[in-house]
mmCIF file of C-alpha atoms in Angstrom:
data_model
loop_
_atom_site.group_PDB
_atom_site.id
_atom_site.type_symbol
_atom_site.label_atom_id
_atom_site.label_comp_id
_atom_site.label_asym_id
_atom_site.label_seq_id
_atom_site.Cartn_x
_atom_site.Cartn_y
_atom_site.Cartn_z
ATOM 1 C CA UNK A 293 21.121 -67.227 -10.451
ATOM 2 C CA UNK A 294 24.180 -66.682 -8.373
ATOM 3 C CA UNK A 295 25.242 -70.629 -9.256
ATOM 4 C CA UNK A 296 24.963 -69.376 -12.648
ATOM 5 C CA UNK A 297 26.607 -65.988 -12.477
ATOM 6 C CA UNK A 298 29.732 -68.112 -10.268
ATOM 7 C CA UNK A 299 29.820 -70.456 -13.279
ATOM 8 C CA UNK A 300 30.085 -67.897 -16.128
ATOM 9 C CA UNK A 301 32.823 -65.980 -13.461
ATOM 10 C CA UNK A 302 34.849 -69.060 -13.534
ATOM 11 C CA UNK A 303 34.928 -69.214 -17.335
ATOM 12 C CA UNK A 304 35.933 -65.312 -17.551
ATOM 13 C CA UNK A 305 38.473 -65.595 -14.569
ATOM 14 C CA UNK A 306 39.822 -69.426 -15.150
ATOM 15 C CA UNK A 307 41.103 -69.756 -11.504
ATOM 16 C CA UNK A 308 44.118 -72.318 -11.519
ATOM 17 C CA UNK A 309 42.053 -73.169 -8.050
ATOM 18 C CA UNK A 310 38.994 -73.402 -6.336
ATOM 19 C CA UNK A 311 40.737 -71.059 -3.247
ATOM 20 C CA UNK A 312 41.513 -68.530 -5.363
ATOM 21 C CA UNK A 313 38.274 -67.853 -5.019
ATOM 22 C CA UNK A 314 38.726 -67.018 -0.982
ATOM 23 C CA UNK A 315 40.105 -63.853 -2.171
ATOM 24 C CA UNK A 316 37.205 -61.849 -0.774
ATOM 25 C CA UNK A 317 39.034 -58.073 -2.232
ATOM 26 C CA UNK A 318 40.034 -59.738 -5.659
ATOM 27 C CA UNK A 319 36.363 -60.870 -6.097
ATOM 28 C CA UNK A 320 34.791 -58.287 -4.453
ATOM 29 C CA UNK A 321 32.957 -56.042 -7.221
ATOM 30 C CA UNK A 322 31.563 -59.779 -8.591
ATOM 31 C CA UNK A 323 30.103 -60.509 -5.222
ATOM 32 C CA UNK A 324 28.421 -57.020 -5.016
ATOM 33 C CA UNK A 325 27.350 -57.478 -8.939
ATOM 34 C CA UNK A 326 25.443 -61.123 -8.479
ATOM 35 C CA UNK A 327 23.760 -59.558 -5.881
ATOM 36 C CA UNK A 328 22.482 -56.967 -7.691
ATOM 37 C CA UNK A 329 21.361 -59.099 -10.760
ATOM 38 C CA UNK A 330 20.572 -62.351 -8.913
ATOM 39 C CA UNK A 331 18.077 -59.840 -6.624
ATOM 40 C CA UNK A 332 17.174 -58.289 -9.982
ATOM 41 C CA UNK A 333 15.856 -61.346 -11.587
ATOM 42 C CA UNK A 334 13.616 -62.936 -8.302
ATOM 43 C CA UNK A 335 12.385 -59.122 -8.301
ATOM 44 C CA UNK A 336 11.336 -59.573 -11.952
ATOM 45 C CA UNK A 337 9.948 -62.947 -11.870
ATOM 46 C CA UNK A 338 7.948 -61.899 -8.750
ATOM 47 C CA UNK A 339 6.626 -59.097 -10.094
ATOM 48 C CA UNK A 340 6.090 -59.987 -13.926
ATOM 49 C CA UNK A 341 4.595 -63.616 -13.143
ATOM 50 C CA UNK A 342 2.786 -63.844 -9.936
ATOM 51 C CA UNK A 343 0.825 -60.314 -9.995
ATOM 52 C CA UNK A 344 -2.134 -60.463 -12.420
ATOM 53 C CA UNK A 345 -1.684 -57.921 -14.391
ATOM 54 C CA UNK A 346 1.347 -56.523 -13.443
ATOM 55 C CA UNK A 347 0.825 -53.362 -15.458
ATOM 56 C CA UNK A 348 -2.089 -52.326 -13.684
ATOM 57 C CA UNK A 349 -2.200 -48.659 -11.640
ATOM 58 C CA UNK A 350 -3.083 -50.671 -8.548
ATOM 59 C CA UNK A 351 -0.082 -52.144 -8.625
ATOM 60 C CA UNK A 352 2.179 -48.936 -9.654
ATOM 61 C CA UNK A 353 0.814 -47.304 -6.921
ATOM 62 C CA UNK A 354 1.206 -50.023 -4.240
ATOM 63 C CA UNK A 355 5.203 -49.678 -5.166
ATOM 64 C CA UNK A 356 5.315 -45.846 -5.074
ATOM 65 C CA UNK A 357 3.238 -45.240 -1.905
ATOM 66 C CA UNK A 358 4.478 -48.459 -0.180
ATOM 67 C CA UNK A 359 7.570 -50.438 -1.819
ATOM 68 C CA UNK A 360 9.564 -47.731 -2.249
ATOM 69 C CA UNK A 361 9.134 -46.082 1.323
ATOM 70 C CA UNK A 362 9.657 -48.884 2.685
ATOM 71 C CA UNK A 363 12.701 -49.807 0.921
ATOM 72 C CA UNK A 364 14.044 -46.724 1.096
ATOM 73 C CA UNK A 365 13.765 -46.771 4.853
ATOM 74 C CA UNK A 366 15.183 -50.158 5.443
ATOM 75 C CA UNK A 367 18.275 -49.480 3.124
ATOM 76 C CA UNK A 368 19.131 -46.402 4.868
ATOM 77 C CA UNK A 369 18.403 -47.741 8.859
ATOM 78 C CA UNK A 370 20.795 -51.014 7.727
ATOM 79 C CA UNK A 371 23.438 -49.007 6.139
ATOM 80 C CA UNK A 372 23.396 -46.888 9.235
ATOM 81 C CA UNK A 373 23.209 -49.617 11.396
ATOM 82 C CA UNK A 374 26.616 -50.683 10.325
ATOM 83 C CA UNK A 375 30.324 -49.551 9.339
ATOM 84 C CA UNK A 376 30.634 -52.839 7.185
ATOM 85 C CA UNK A 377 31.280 -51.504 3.757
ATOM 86 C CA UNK A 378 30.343 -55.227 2.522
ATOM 87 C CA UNK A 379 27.130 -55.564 4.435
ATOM 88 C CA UNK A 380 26.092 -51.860 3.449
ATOM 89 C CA UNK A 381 26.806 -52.761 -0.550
ATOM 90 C CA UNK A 382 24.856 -55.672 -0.114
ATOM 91 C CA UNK A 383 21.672 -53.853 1.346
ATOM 92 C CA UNK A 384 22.333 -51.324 -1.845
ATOM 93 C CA UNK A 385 22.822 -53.702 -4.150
ATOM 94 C CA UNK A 386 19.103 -55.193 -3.544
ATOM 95 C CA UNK A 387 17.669 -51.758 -3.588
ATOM 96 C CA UNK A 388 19.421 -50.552 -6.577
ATOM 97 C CA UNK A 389 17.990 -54.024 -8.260
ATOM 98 C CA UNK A 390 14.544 -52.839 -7.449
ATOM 99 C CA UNK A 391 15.069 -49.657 -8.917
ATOM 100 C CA UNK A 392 15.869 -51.430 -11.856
ATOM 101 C CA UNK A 393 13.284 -53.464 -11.889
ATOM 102 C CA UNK A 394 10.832 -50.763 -11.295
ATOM 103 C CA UNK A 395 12.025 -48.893 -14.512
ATOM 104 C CA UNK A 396 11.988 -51.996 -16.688
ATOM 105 C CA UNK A 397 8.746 -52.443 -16.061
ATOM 106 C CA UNK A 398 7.158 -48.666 -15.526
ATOM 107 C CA UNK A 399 9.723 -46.847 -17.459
ATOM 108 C CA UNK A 400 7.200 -43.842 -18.070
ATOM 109 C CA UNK A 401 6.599 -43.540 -14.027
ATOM 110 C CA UNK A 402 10.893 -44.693 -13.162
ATOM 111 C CA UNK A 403 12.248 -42.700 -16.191
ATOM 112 C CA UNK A 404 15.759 -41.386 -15.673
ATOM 113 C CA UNK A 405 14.392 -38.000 -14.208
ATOM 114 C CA UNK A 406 13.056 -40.085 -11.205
ATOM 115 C CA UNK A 407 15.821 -42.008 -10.251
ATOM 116 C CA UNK A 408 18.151 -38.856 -10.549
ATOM 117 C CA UNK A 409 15.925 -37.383 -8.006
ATOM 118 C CA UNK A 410 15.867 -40.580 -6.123
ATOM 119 C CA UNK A 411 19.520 -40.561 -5.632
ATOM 120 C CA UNK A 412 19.968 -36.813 -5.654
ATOM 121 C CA UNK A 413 21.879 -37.174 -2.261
ATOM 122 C CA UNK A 414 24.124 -39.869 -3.289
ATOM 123 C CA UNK A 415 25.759 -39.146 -6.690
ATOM 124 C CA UNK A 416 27.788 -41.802 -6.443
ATOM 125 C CA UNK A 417 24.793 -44.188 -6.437
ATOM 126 C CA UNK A 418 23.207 -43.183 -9.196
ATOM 127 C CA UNK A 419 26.637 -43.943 -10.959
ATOM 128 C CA UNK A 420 26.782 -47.196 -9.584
ATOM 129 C CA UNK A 421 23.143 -47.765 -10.786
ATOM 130 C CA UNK A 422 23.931 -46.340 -14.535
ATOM 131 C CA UNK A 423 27.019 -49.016 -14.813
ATOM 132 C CA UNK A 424 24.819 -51.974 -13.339
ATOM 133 C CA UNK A 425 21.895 -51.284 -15.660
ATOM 134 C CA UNK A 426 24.201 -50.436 -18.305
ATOM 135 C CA UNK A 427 26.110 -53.450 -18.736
ATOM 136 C CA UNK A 428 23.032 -56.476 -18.119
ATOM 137 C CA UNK A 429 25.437 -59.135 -18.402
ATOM 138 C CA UNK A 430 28.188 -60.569 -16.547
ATOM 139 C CA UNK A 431 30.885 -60.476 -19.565
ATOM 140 C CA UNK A 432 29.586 -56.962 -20.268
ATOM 141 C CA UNK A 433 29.884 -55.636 -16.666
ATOM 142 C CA UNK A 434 33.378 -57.781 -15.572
ATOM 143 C CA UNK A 435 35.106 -55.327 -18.187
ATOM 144 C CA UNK A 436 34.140 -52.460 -16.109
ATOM 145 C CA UNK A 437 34.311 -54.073 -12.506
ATOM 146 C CA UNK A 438 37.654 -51.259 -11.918
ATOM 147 C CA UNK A 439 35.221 -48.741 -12.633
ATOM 148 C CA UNK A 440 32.811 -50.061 -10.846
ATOM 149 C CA UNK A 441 35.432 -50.111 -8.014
ATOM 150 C CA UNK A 442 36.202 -46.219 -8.645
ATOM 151 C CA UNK A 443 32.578 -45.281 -8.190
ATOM 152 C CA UNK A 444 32.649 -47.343 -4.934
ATOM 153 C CA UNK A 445 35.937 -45.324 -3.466
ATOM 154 C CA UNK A 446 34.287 -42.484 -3.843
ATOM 155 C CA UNK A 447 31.946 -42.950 -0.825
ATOM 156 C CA UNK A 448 33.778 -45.950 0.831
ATOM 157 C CA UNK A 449 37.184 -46.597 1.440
ATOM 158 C CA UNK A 450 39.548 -49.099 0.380
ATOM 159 C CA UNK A 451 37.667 -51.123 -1.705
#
């Protein structure tokens, strides 16, 4: 996915060169992006193809009493664990793809109520979750990457 997403970048941006690309802060809200929709799509694929019936309550509840905990957990001991804006987007990035994936899939149990409440604490992440989910597609989300960067300043700095 990300060899994909870096292809379709390279058509939208047309770099005169390959370094350009070493630009970490010019590229920065596509490297946060692929993460979220490269994790988004294994997530999918896991769950949608190797679980026999994926829709079944078993399941459901496995990712409410388990998944999520435990996702929740990790994201916040790794993002505490560190001052690296980069390293805590990336560990948010995967989590906010699972929340995605979670209401794609179960949108009666992940409906917009839940992942309000979900992110209650961190307005700024629900924000960031409405633009990802909003804009599925790389030449529909690159038009917004500068407000994708405003949401961002608002909890980090100098982004």
């Amino acid at each position: 996915v990300h060899v994909n997403d870096l292809k379709k970048y390279f058509e939208i941006i047309k770099p005169k060169s390959y370094d350009e690309l070493y630009d970490y802060d010019l590229h920065r809200m596509f490297i946060y992006w692929t993460e979220f929709h490269a994790s988004a799509i294994g997530y999918y694929f896991l769950r949608k193809y190797t679980l026999e019936n994926f829709k079944d309550t078993t399941h459901l509840e496995h990712i409410k009493n388990i998944e999520l905990p435990y996702h929740i957990e990790y994201m916040t001991n790794e993002v505490g664990a560190t001052d690296n804006a980069d390293r805590q987007m990336y560990v948010i990035a995967h989590f906010l793809s699972k929340m995605a994936v979670w209401q794609y899939l179960y949108p009666d149990t992940f409906d917009d109520d839940f992942i309000q409440e979900l992110t209650n604490s961190n307005p700024w992440m629900e924000e960031l979750y409405r633009l990802l989910t909003k804009y599925d597609t790389l030449e529909k989300i690159y038009l917004h990457f500068d407000e994708m960067k405003e949401i961002l300043n608002k909890h980090f700095s100098g982004m």
